[in-house]
C-alpha positions in Angstrom: 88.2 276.5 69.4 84.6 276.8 68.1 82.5 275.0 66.7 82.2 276.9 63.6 85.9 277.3 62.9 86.3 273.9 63.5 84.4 272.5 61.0 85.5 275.0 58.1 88.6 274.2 59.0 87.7 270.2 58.3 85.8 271.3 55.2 88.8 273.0 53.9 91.3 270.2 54.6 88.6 267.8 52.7 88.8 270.1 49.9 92.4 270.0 49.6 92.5 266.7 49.7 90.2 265.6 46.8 91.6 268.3 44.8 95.1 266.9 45.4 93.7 263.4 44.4 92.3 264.8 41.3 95.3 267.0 40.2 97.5 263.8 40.8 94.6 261.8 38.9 95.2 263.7 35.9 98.8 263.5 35.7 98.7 259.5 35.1 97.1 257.6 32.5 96.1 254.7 34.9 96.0 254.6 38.8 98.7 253.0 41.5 98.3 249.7 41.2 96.3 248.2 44.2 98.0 244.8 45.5 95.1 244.1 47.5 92.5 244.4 44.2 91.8 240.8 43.7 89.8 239.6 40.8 86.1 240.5 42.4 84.5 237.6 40.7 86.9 234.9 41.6 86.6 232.7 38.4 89.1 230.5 39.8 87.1 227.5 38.7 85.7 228.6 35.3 86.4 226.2 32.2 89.1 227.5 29.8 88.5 225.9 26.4 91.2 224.7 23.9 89.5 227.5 21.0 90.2 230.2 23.9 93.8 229.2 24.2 94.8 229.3 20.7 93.4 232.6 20.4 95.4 233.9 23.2 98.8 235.4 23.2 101.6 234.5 25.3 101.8 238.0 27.0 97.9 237.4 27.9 98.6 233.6 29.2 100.9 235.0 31.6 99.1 235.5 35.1 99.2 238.6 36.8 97.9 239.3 40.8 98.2 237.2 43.7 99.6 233.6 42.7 100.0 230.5 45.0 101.6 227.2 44.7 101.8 223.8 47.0 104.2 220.9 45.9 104.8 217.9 48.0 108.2 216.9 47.6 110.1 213.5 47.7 113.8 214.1 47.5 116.7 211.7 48.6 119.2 213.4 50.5 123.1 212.2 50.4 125.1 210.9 53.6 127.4 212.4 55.6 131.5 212.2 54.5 133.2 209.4 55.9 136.2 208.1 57.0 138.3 205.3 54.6 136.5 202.4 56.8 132.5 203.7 55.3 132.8 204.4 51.9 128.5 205.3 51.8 128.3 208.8 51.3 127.7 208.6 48.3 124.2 207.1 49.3 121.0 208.9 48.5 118.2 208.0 51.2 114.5 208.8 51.3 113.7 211.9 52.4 110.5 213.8 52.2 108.4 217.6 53.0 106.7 220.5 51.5 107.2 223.4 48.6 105.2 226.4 49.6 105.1 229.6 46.9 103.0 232.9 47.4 103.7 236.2 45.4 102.4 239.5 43.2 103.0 240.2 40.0 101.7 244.1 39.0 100.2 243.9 35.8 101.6 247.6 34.7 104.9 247.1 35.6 105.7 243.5 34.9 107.9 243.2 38.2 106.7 241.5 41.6 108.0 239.8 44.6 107.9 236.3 45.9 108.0 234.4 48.9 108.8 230.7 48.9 109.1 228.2 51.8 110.5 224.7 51.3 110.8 222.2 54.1 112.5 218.5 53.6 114.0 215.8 56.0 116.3 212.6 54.5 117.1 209.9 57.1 118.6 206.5 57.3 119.4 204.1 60.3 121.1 200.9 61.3 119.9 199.1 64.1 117.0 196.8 65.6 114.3 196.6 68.3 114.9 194.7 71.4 112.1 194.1 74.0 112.9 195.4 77.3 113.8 193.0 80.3 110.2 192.5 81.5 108.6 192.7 78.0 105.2 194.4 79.2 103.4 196.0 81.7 100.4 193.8 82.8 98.7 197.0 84.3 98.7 198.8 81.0 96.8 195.6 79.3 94.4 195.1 82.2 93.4 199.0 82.4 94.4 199.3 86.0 97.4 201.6 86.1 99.6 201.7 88.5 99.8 204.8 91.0 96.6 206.2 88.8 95.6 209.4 89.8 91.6 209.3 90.0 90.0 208.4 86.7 91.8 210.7 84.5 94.9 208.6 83.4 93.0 206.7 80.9 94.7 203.4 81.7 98.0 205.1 82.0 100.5 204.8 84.5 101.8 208.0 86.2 105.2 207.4 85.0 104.7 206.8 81.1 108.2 205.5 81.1 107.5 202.4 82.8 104.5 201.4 80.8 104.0 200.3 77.2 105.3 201.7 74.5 102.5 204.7 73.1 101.0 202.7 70.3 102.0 199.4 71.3 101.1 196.6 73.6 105.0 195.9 74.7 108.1 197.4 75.8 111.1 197.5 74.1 114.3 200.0 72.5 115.3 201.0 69.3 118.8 200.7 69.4 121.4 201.6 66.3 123.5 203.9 64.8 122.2 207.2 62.7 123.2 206.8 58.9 121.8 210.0 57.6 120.1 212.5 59.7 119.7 215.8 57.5 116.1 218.3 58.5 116.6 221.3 55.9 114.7 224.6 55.8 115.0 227.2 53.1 112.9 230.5 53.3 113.6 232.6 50.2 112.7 236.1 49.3 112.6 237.5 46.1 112.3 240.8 43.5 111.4 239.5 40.2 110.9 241.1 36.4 109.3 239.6 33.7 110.3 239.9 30.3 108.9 240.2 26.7 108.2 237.2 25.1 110.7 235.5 22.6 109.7 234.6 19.1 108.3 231.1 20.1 106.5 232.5 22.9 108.9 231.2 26.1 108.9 234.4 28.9 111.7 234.4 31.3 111.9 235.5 34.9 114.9 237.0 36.4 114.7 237.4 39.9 117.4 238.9 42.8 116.8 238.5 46.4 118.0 237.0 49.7 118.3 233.2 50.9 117.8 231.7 54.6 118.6 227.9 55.4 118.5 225.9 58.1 120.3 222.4 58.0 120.1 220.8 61.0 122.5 217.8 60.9 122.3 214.8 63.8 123.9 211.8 64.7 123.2 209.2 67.5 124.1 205.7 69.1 122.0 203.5 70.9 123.4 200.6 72.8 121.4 198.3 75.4 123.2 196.3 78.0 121.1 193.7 79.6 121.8 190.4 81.9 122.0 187.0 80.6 119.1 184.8 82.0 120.0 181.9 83.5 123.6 182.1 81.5 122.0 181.6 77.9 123.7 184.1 75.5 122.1 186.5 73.2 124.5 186.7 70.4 127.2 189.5 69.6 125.6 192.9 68.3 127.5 196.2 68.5 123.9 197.5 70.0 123.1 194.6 72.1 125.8 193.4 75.0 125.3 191.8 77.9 125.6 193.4 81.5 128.1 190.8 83.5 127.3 190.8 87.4 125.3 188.9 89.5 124.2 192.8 90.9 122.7 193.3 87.7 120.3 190.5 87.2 117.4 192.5 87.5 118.8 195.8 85.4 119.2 197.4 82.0 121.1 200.2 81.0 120.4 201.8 77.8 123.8 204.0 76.5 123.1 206.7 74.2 125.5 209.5 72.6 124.3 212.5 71.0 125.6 214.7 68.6 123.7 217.7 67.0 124.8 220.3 64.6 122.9 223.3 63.6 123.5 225.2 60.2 122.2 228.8 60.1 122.9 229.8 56.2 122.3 233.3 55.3 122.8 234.2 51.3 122.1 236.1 48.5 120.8 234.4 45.6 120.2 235.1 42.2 118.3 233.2 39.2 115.3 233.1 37.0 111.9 231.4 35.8 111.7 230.2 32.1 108.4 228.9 31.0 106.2 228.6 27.9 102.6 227.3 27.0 101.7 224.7 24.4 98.0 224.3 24.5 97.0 223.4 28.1 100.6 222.3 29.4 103.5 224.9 30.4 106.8 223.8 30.5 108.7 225.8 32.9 112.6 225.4 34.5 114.1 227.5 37.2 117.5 228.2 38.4 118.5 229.7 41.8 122.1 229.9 42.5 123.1 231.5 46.4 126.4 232.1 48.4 126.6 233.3 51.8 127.9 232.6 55.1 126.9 229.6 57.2 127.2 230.1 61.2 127.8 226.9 62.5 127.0 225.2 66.2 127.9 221.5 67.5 126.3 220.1 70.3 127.3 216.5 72.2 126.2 214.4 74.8 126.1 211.6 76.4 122.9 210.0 78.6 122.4 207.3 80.3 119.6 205.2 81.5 119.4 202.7 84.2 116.2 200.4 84.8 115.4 197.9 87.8 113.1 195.8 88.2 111.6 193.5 90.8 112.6 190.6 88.7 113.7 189.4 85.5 110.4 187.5 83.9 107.7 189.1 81.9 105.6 191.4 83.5 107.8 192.6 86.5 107.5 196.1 87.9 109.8 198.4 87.3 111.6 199.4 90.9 113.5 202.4 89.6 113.9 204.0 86.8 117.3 207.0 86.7 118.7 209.2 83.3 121.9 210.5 83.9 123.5 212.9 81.3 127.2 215.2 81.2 127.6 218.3 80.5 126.4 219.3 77.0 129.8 220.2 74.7 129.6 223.0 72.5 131.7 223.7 69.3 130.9 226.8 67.0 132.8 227.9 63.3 131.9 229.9 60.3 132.2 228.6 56.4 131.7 230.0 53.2 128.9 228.8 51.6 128.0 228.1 47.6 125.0 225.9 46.4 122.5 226.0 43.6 118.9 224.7 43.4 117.4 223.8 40.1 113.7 222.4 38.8 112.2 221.4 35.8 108.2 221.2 35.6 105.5 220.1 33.9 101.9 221.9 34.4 98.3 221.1 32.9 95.8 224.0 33.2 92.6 222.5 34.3 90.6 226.0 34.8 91.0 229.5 34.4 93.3 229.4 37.1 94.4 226.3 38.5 97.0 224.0 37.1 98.3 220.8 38.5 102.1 220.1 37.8 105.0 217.7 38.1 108.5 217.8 38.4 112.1 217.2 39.3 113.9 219.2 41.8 117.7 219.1 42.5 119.6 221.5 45.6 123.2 221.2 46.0 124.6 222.8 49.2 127.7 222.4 47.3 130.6 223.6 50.4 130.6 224.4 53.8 127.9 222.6 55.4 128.8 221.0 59.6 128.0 217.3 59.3 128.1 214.5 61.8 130.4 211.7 61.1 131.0 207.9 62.6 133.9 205.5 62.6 134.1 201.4 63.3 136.6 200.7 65.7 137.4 197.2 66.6 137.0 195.5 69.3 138.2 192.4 70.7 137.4 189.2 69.1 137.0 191.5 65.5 133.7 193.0 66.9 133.4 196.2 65.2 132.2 199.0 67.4 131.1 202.5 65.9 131.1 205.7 67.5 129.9 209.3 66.6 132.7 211.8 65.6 132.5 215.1 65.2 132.9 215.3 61.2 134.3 217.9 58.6 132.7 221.4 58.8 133.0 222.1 55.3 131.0 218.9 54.0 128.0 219.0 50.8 124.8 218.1 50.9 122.9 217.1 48.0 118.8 216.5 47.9 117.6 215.1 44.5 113.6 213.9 43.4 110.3 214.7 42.2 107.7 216.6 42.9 103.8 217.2 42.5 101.7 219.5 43.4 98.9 222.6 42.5 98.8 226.4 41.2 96.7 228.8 41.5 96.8 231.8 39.1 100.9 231.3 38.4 
């Protein structure tokens, strides 16, 4: 192909294509929106004034664009079920993590999408730390590790399981029993429409869309079995027992069992935003209710580690040091699942588009949720010794508290 014919040919195509543009022009009153058109002069931080808000209309005080939010959130998250001999799962304990929002809302059409992220972890734990048999490593304090490999160790020794604790200038073991283990996930996306204003100037939200959560549920028991020096007892503690044998003068064992369940919940979800300005504040509620299926997984194990040492007194070397585990068990089931999560705010506009807010929050994962369980069985002399079970697969899981955080252009 020529030259010549080549670029008429281009010339002609560019002709067609800006005529198309302006026939299509002309047959619409405003152009396609253009979600990547953001405000070129980025007031974000430009003083809104109290004569300015009067003046404005609900429909106006409504934000349209690109919107962000970031809420830290503190909510307490409920124990597992338990047998008759625990009656705690009724028990809310501390739990904390993140609220993460990011959507559009076209300003023609009223209707957007939006993408949330929330993250939170509740835990609980019954136990106690115990130093280990030679209490610390004396090459750790003095800065000459043992086995160091050249200079680069930085005081370390080459196996960091001999040496101090990271962070500490001892050894020792946490050793217990898991209360309330819960790390939840929820990624949520959503269509949403926004309606007229009522008469006292409150807009409402409805929004359709789909649900992902991850609960991961866990449960563990740590017990320590160590000598008695020179015959002197140490008590009686389900966690802490002594290791009978002259053999084991010089050894600790460290028993742990393991249990970990993973909930993979995938739903549809359906719900809506209410809010309404009064001067600088915005009261706003939401609603989210989901049902879906959760895929279930269990996994248990069992470990084992075995310590010896060159003697029993502080400061001894560690001779050997050997973790043993069995064969991971795996369980899998499927549940129908229902829940709901709800929140109630209160925002103050402090600029054109930034608002600070607070809040409650409240997510029930109402049925079908995997959860680890224990039981206290006794032993003789009345000791009571507790043990991981495996737990109901259709259990609830509740997470309730407040949160804080910041908008931008909601």
């Amino acid at each position: 192909m020529s030259v010549r014919k080549l670029t008429t040919k281009l010339a002609m195509l560019l002709v067609l294509i800006t005529g198309g543009v302006n026939v299509s022009a002309g047959d619409h009153d405003l152009p396609p929106a253009d979600p990547f058109a953001f405000d070129p002069d980025f007031h974000w931080f430009e003083p809104i004034y109290d004569a300015d808000i009067l003046d404005m209309k609900p429909k106006k005080r409504a934000h349209t664009g690109w919107f962000s939010t970031y809420d830290r959130i503190h909510l307490y998250g409920s124990r597992p079920e338990q047998t008759d001999d625990i009656n705690d799962s009724n028990k809310l304990d501390y739990g904390g993590g993140h609220r993460y929002e990011i959507g559009y809302m076209r300003p023609d059409e009223d209707t957007g999408m939006l993408f949330t992220f929330l993250e939170n972890s509740a835990g609980a734990k019954d136990g106690l730390r115990v130093d280990a048999l030679n209490r610390i490593n004396d090459e750790d304090l003095d800065g000459e590790p043992a086995f160091a490999l050249g200079d680069n160790r930085f005081g370390l020794p080459v196996f960091s399981e001999d040496g101090n604790v990271i962070g500490y200038s001892r050894r020792f073991y946490d050793v217990g029993l898991t209360l309330n283990q819960m790390n939840m996930r929820s990624y949520e996306l959503s269509k949403t429409w926004r309606m007229e204003p009522y008469h006292y100037g409150g807009i409402l939200e409805p929004m359709l869309g789909l649900r992902v959560i991850t609960a991961d549920d866990g449960g563990s028991l740590s017990v320590l079995r160590q000598p008695q020096i020179d015959g002197i007892p140490f008590g009686t503690s389900p966690y802490v027992q002594p290791l009978i044998g002259d053999e084991f003068e010089n050894t600790e064992i460290l028993e742990q069992s393991i249990a970990e369940i993973e909930n993979n919940i995938y739903t549809l979800q359906a719900g809506f935003r209410y809010f309404k300005y009064q001067g600088r504040f915005c009261y706003s509620a939401e609603f989210r209710g989901f049902t879906g299926i959760n895929l279930q997984c269990y996994r248990s194990q069992r470990r084992e580690t075995t310590v010896t040492y060159d003697g029993n007194d502080v400061g001894a070397d560690v001779v050997r040091n050997i973790t043993v585990t069995n064969a991971a068990q795996f369980l899998e089931n499927e549940e129908f699942m229902l829940g709901f999560d709800a929140r109630a705010e209160l925002g103050y506009q402090l600029t054109r588009m930034i608002n600070v807010r607070c809040g409650m929050q409240l997510i029930d994962l109402a049925t079908g949720v995997w959860r680890s369980s224990r039981n206290l069985t006794e032993q003789t002399g009345g000791l009571l010794q507790p043990t991981i079970e495996t737990g109901d697969r259709n259990q609830h899981y509740v997470a309730v508290g407040y949160t804080f955080g910041i908008e931008l252009n909601r």
